[in-house]
Amino acid sequence: MAVTFWKKKPAEQPTKPKGFWREWGDAILFAVVAATLIRWATFEAYTIPTPSMEHSLLVGDYLFVSKLHYGPRTPQTPLQVPLTHQTLWGTGIKSYSDLIQLPSFRLPGFSEIKRGDVVVFNVPFEDQHPADLRTNYIKRCVAVAGDVLEIKNQQVFINGQIQQTPAESQTSYRLDIPQPDDELKMAFREHGVVSYNDAEGIPTPNPMFPTPTYLVDMTATTAAFFKQQSYVRSLERETAEPGKVEIDIFPNNPDYPHSAPAQVVNWNRDNYGPLPVPKKGQTVQLTAQNIPIYEKIILRYEHNDNISLGVGQILQDGKPLTSYTFKQNYYFMMGDNRHNSLDSRYWGFVPEDHVVGKAVLIWMSVDPNGGVGGKIRWNRIFNTIN
């Protein structure tokens, strides 16, 4: 009987090499998956499109926003083309389907949102997109959950304590000049007094005034410089008087952009509050006076069932709610350009589940009004954000 003690293993067939298109397809797929995970969980790049944060952040600044600080959010809208936000690149076509909407959860981060943080968030008043795909805004957090906010003559107070104004914060001034000249234009450029609606960014006189008068935004330091110049006739800070009503201020306009106030408080952009900022687990008694403050939270932000707004009351299952316990934290955000910022003074609180991340670094800055060779603001590259 023949016995086989060993048998030679047949030679393996060589693996067929991937084709050109397969190689590129695998590489592109890997890159998209990796970029999507990095963008979702760690850092994402943003740009500053408006002057609402000047001079802390400038139009044309490119930022890295950290998702790690506050913790990344799980996607609410999973049916979305990777690396898009609201539309496909260069088109008005939606890049997502809202057929599936998932609950939002936040993974652990290594810090909480603090007063003074520069925060990117999905603006809460939009209703044409799901919450995690609403337009990204960037503002400074001036009050956190549980705080009581008040603004007196443009100065922010939290829980009765005066808060430091950001060093580069701007307000509006009325600048009266006997005759505009090149010296004035040079001063505007050197001190960063910009009008993005005018040629080369140089402000022009307002035609509503009989003498050459500029309505410009500037820091307190820049205002002090202009007050000392011989070519300045007068320089006055624009301010709203205490007690003067601004009807478009929250909660006079409780459901921005357009809503009829149930009652009017005598607040304005420079004299505001006191306003309590809701905190998770806090219970408030609902009255006709405070319902305009809380109606959006109860009706929309916290996904309550069978909720409706009545006359001077909020109804659940047709019965008036007399109290309410908040399900998440809220924040009050303001732009550093205090007279040129659409912020919480106009549309109210930012829910915690709308917070995207913390702005941490300027990695590039491009001056939209810079000439040839002057587009890049070299002194801003790799600056941290405070």
Coordinates of C-alpha atoms in Angstrom, one line a residue:
M1 CA 0.0 0.0 0.0
A2 CA 1.4 3.4 -1.0
V3 CA 1.6 6.0 1.7
T4 CA 2.0 9.7 1.0
F5 CA 4.2 11.3 3.7
W6 CA 4.2 14.7 2.1
K7 CA 2.7 16.5 -0.8
K8 CA 4.1 19.6 -2.5
K9 CA 1.8 22.6 -2.1
P10 CA 0.6 23.8 -5.4
A11 CA 2.0 27.2 -6.4
E12 CA -0.3 30.1 -5.5
Q13 CA -1.8 32.0 -8.4
P14 CA -0.5 35.6 -8.5
T15 CA -3.0 38.2 -7.4
K16 CA -4.4 40.1 -10.3
P17 CA -3.3 43.7 -9.9
K18 CA -5.9 46.4 -9.5
G19 CA -6.8 48.3 -12.5
F20 CA -6.1 52.0 -12.9
W21 CA -9.7 53.1 -12.1
R22 CA -10.0 50.7 -9.2
E23 CA -6.8 52.1 -7.6
W24 CA -8.1 55.6 -7.9
G25 CA -11.5 54.7 -6.7
D26 CA -10.2 53.0 -3.6
A27 CA -7.9 56.0 -2.9
I28 CA -10.7 58.5 -3.3
L29 CA -13.1 56.5 -1.2
F30 CA -10.5 56.3 1.6
A31 CA -9.8 60.0 1.4
V32 CA -13.5 60.9 1.6
V33 CA -14.2 58.6 4.5
A34 CA -11.1 59.9 6.4
A35 CA -11.9 63.6 5.7
T36 CA -15.5 63.0 6.7
L37 CA -14.5 61.5 10.0
I38 CA -11.9 64.2 10.7
R39 CA -14.4 66.9 9.9
W40 CA -17.1 65.4 12.1
A41 CA -15.0 64.5 15.1
T42 CA -12.0 66.7 15.3
F43 CA -11.6 70.0 13.3
E44 CA -13.4 71.7 10.6
A45 CA -12.4 74.8 8.5
Y46 CA -14.6 77.8 8.3
T47 CA -14.4 81.3 6.9
I48 CA -15.6 84.7 8.2
P49 CA -18.1 86.2 5.6
T50 CA -19.4 89.2 7.6
P51 CA -18.0 91.9 9.9
S52 CA -20.1 90.9 12.9
M53 CA -17.0 89.8 14.9
E54 CA -14.6 92.7 13.9
H55 CA -12.0 93.5 14.9
S56 CA -11.5 90.2 16.8
L57 CA -12.1 88.3 13.6
L58 CA -12.0 89.9 10.2
V59 CA -13.9 89.2 6.9
G60 CA -11.6 86.8 5.0
D61 CA -10.2 85.0 8.1
Y62 CA -10.1 81.3 7.7
L63 CA -10.5 79.3 10.9
F64 CA -10.1 75.9 12.4
V65 CA -13.0 75.1 14.7
S66 CA -12.4 72.4 17.2
K67 CA -15.2 69.7 17.7
L68 CA -13.0 68.2 20.5
H69 CA -13.5 71.0 23.0
Y70 CA -17.3 70.5 23.6
G71 CA -17.5 67.1 22.0
P72 CA -18.7 66.1 18.5
R73 CA -22.4 65.7 17.8
T74 CA -23.8 62.5 16.3
P75 CA -25.4 63.3 12.9
Q76 CA -29.1 64.2 12.9
T77 CA -29.4 64.0 9.1
P78 CA -27.5 60.9 8.0
L79 CA -28.6 61.0 4.4
Q80 CA -26.2 63.6 3.1
V81 CA -23.5 63.8 0.5
P82 CA -20.1 63.7 2.3
L83 CA -18.2 67.0 2.8
T84 CA -21.2 69.2 2.0
H85 CA -23.4 71.3 4.3
Q86 CA -26.7 72.5 2.7
T87 CA -26.2 72.3 -1.0
L88 CA -24.0 70.6 -3.6
W89 CA -20.9 72.5 -4.5
G90 CA -21.6 75.5 -6.7
T91 CA -25.3 74.7 -7.1
G92 CA -28.5 75.4 -5.2
I93 CA -29.4 71.7 -5.1
K94 CA -29.9 70.2 -1.6
S95 CA -27.1 67.9 -0.6
Y96 CA -29.2 65.9 1.9
S97 CA -32.5 64.2 2.4
D98 CA -34.5 64.8 5.6
L99 CA -36.5 61.6 5.3
I100 CA -34.5 60.3 8.3
Q101 CA -33.9 62.5 11.3
L102 CA -32.1 60.9 14.3
P103 CA -31.9 62.1 17.9
S104 CA -28.7 64.2 18.5
F105 CA -26.2 63.1 21.1
R106 CA -22.9 64.8 22.1
L107 CA -19.8 62.7 22.7
P108 CA -17.6 63.8 25.7
G109 CA -15.4 66.8 25.1
F110 CA -12.6 68.1 27.3
S111 CA -14.2 71.5 28.2
E112 CA -17.6 73.1 28.6
I113 CA -18.8 76.2 26.9
K114 CA -17.5 79.2 28.9
R115 CA -18.2 82.9 28.9
G116 CA -15.8 84.5 26.4
D117 CA -15.5 81.5 24.1
V118 CA -15.8 82.2 20.4
V119 CA -18.3 79.6 19.3
V120 CA -19.6 78.3 16.0
F121 CA -23.2 77.1 16.0
N122 CA -26.2 76.4 13.8
V123 CA -28.4 79.5 13.9
P124 CA -31.6 78.4 15.6
F125 CA -34.1 80.6 13.9
E126 CA -33.9 78.9 10.5
D127 CA -36.6 76.4 9.7
Q128 CA -35.8 75.5 6.0
H129 CA -33.1 73.1 7.1
P130 CA -32.7 70.4 9.8
A131 CA -31.0 71.7 12.9
D132 CA -27.6 70.3 12.2
L133 CA -27.6 71.8 8.7
R134 CA -28.7 75.3 9.5
T135 CA -26.4 78.2 8.6
N136 CA -23.3 78.4 10.7
Y137 CA -22.8 81.6 12.7
I138 CA -19.8 82.6 14.8
K139 CA -20.3 84.8 17.9
R140 CA -18.9 85.2 21.4
C141 CA -20.6 83.5 24.3
V142 CA -21.4 86.2 26.8
A143 CA -23.8 84.2 29.1
V144 CA -24.1 80.5 29.9
A145 CA -26.9 78.4 31.2
G146 CA -28.1 79.7 34.6
D147 CA -26.7 83.2 34.2
V148 CA -28.7 86.4 34.3
L149 CA -27.6 88.8 31.6
E150 CA -28.0 92.6 31.5
I151 CA -26.6 95.2 29.2
K152 CA -26.3 98.8 30.5
N153 CA -25.0 101.5 28.2
Q154 CA -23.3 98.8 26.0
Q155 CA -21.6 97.2 29.0
V156 CA -22.4 93.6 29.7
F157 CA -23.2 92.5 33.3
I158 CA -23.6 88.8 34.3
N159 CA -25.3 88.0 37.6
G160 CA -24.8 91.7 38.5
Q161 CA -21.0 91.7 37.9
I162 CA -19.5 93.8 35.1
Q163 CA -17.8 91.8 32.4
Q164 CA -14.6 92.8 30.5
T165 CA -15.3 94.0 27.0
P166 CA -13.2 92.2 24.3
A167 CA -10.2 94.4 23.5
E168 CA -11.0 94.5 19.7
S169 CA -14.8 95.0 20.2
Q170 CA -16.3 97.7 18.0
T171 CA -19.2 100.1 18.2
S172 CA -20.6 102.7 15.7
Y173 CA -19.5 106.3 15.7
R174 CA -20.5 109.4 13.9
L175 CA -17.4 111.1 12.5
D176 CA -17.8 114.7 11.2
I177 CA -15.0 116.0 8.9
P178 CA -14.8 119.5 7.4
Q179 CA -13.3 118.1 4.2
P180 CA -12.3 114.5 3.3
D181 CA -8.7 114.1 2.1
D182 CA -6.0 111.5 1.6
E183 CA -4.8 111.9 5.2
L184 CA -8.3 110.6 6.4
K185 CA -8.2 107.7 3.9
M186 CA -4.7 106.7 5.1
A187 CA -5.9 106.9 8.7
F188 CA -8.9 104.6 7.9
R189 CA -6.6 102.1 6.3
E190 CA -4.0 102.1 9.1
H191 CA -6.5 101.7 11.9
G192 CA -8.7 99.2 10.2
V193 CA -11.8 101.3 9.7
V194 CA -13.5 99.5 6.9
S195 CA -16.7 99.6 4.8
Y196 CA -17.1 96.4 2.8
N197 CA -19.8 98.1 0.7
D198 CA -17.5 100.8 -0.6
A199 CA -14.7 100.7 -3.2
E200 CA -11.4 99.4 -1.8
G201 CA -13.1 99.2 1.6
I202 CA -12.7 102.9 2.3
P203 CA -15.8 104.5 4.0
T204 CA -17.6 107.3 2.2
P205 CA -19.6 110.1 3.7
N206 CA -23.3 109.4 4.5
P207 CA -25.4 111.5 2.1
M208 CA -28.1 112.0 4.7
F209 CA -26.0 114.7 6.4
P210 CA -25.3 118.2 5.2
T211 CA -21.6 118.1 6.1
P212 CA -19.2 115.3 5.4
T213 CA -20.2 112.8 8.0
Y214 CA -19.2 109.1 8.3
L215 CA -21.1 106.4 10.1
V216 CA -18.3 103.9 10.9
D217 CA -17.5 101.1 13.3
M218 CA -14.3 101.3 15.3
T219 CA -12.7 100.2 18.5
A220 CA -12.4 102.5 21.5
T221 CA -8.7 102.8 20.9
T222 CA -9.2 103.9 17.3
A223 CA -11.9 106.4 18.4
A224 CA -9.4 107.9 20.9
F225 CA -6.9 108.3 18.0
F226 CA -9.4 110.2 15.8
K227 CA -10.5 112.5 18.6
Q228 CA -7.0 113.8 18.7
Q229 CA -6.7 114.6 15.0
S230 CA -6.9 118.2 13.9
Y231 CA -9.0 117.3 10.8
V232 CA -11.8 115.9 12.9
R233 CA -14.6 118.3 13.7
S234 CA -16.5 115.9 16.0
L235 CA -16.7 112.2 16.9
E236 CA -19.7 110.8 18.8
R237 CA -20.5 107.3 19.7
E238 CA -23.9 106.0 18.6
T239 CA -25.9 104.8 21.5
A240 CA -29.5 103.9 22.3
E241 CA -30.9 105.7 25.4
P242 CA -32.1 103.5 28.3
G243 CA -35.8 103.0 28.1
K244 CA -36.0 103.5 24.4
V245 CA -38.0 100.6 22.8
E246 CA -36.6 98.6 19.9
I247 CA -39.5 96.5 18.6
D248 CA -37.2 94.1 16.7
I249 CA -35.3 93.1 19.9
F250 CA -36.0 89.7 21.5
P251 CA -38.4 89.1 23.2
N252 CA -40.4 92.0 21.6
N253 CA -39.9 90.0 18.4
P254 CA -40.3 86.5 20.1
D255 CA -40.1 84.5 16.9
Y256 CA -37.5 86.1 14.6
P257 CA -37.6 87.2 11.8
H258 CA -41.2 88.3 11.9
S259 CA -43.6 87.9 14.8
A260 CA -46.1 90.1 16.6
P261 CA -45.2 90.9 20.2
A262 CA -47.8 89.9 22.8
Q263 CA -46.3 92.7 25.0
V264 CA -43.4 95.1 24.7
V265 CA -40.4 95.6 27.0
N266 CA -38.4 98.8 26.9
W267 CA -35.1 97.1 25.9
N268 CA -32.7 98.0 23.1
R269 CA -29.4 96.7 21.7
D270 CA -27.4 98.9 24.2
N271 CA -29.7 98.5 27.3
Y272 CA -31.0 95.0 27.6
G273 CA -32.4 92.7 30.2
P274 CA -32.2 91.5 32.9
L275 CA -32.7 88.2 31.1
P276 CA -32.3 84.7 32.7
V277 CA -30.6 82.1 30.5
P278 CA -32.3 78.7 30.8
K279 CA -30.4 75.8 32.3
K280 CA -31.0 72.0 32.0
G281 CA -33.2 70.8 34.8
Q282 CA -34.3 74.2 35.8
T283 CA -38.1 74.7 36.3
V284 CA -39.8 78.0 35.6
Q285 CA -43.4 79.1 36.3
L286 CA -45.0 80.2 33.0
T287 CA -46.8 83.5 33.0
A288 CA -48.2 85.8 30.2
Q289 CA -45.1 88.0 30.8
N290 CA -42.4 85.4 30.3
I291 CA -44.0 83.2 27.7
P292 CA -42.5 85.3 24.8
I293 CA -39.0 84.4 26.3
Y294 CA -39.6 80.6 26.4
E295 CA -42.1 79.9 23.6
K296 CA -39.5 78.9 21.0
I297 CA -37.8 76.6 23.5
I298 CA -41.0 74.8 24.4
L299 CA -42.6 74.8 20.9
R300 CA -39.5 73.9 18.8
Y301 CA -36.1 73.4 20.4
E302 CA -37.0 70.7 22.8
H303 CA -39.3 68.5 20.6
N304 CA -42.3 68.4 22.8
D305 CA -45.4 66.6 21.6
N306 CA -48.8 68.2 21.1
I307 CA -47.7 71.7 22.0
S308 CA -49.4 74.9 20.7
L309 CA -49.3 78.6 21.4
G310 CA -52.5 80.2 22.7
V311 CA -53.3 83.7 23.7
G312 CA -50.9 84.5 26.6
Q313 CA -50.3 80.8 27.3
I314 CA -48.7 77.6 26.0
L315 CA -50.9 74.6 25.6
Q316 CA -50.1 70.9 25.7
D317 CA -52.9 68.4 24.7
G318 CA -55.1 71.5 24.8
K319 CA -54.4 72.3 28.4
P320 CA -52.4 75.3 29.6
L321 CA -48.9 74.7 30.9
T322 CA -48.3 76.4 34.2
S323 CA -44.6 75.4 34.5
Y324 CA -41.8 73.9 32.4
T325 CA -38.5 72.1 33.1
F326 CA -35.8 72.6 30.5
K327 CA -34.3 69.6 28.8
Q328 CA -31.0 71.2 27.7
N329 CA -28.7 74.1 28.4
Y330 CA -28.9 77.4 26.5
Y331 CA -26.5 80.2 25.7
F332 CA -26.5 83.9 24.8
M333 CA -24.2 84.9 21.9
M334 CA -23.1 88.3 20.8
G335 CA -20.9 89.6 18.1
D336 CA -17.8 91.7 19.0
N337 CA -19.0 94.3 16.5
R338 CA -21.8 95.3 18.8
H339 CA -23.7 97.6 16.5
N340 CA -23.3 95.4 13.4
S341 CA -24.2 91.9 14.6
L342 CA -27.4 89.9 14.2
D343 CA -27.1 87.9 17.4
S344 CA -29.0 86.7 20.5
R345 CA -30.3 90.2 21.2
Y346 CA -32.5 89.8 18.2
W347 CA -33.3 86.1 17.9
G348 CA -32.8 84.7 21.4
F349 CA -31.0 81.7 22.9
V350 CA -28.7 79.1 21.3
P351 CA -29.7 75.6 22.3
E352 CA -26.8 73.3 23.3
D353 CA -27.6 70.8 20.5
H354 CA -27.0 73.6 18.0
V355 CA -23.4 74.2 19.1
V356 CA -20.8 73.0 16.6
G357 CA -17.5 73.8 18.2
K358 CA -15.0 76.3 19.5
A359 CA -13.0 78.6 17.1
V360 CA -9.3 78.1 18.0
L361 CA -7.0 79.2 15.2
I362 CA -6.7 81.5 12.2
W363 CA -4.8 79.4 9.5
M364 CA -5.2 81.9 6.7
S365 CA -6.5 85.5 6.3
V366 CA -7.3 87.2 2.9
D367 CA -8.2 90.8 2.7
P368 CA -11.1 91.2 0.2
N369 CA -10.1 94.8 -0.4
G370 CA -6.3 94.1 -0.7
G371 CA -4.6 95.0 -3.9
V372 CA -2.1 92.9 -5.8
G373 CA 0.5 91.6 -3.3
G374 CA -1.6 92.8 -0.4
K375 CA -4.3 90.2 -0.3
I376 CA -2.9 88.0 2.4
R377 CA -2.8 89.4 6.0
W378 CA 0.5 87.7 7.0
N379 CA 0.4 89.0 10.6
R380 CA -2.8 87.0 11.2
I381 CA -1.7 83.6 10.0
F382 CA -1.6 81.0 12.8
N383 CA -3.0 83.4 15.4
T384 CA -4.9 81.7 18.2
I385 CA -8.4 83.1 18.8
N386 CA -9.2 84.7 22.2

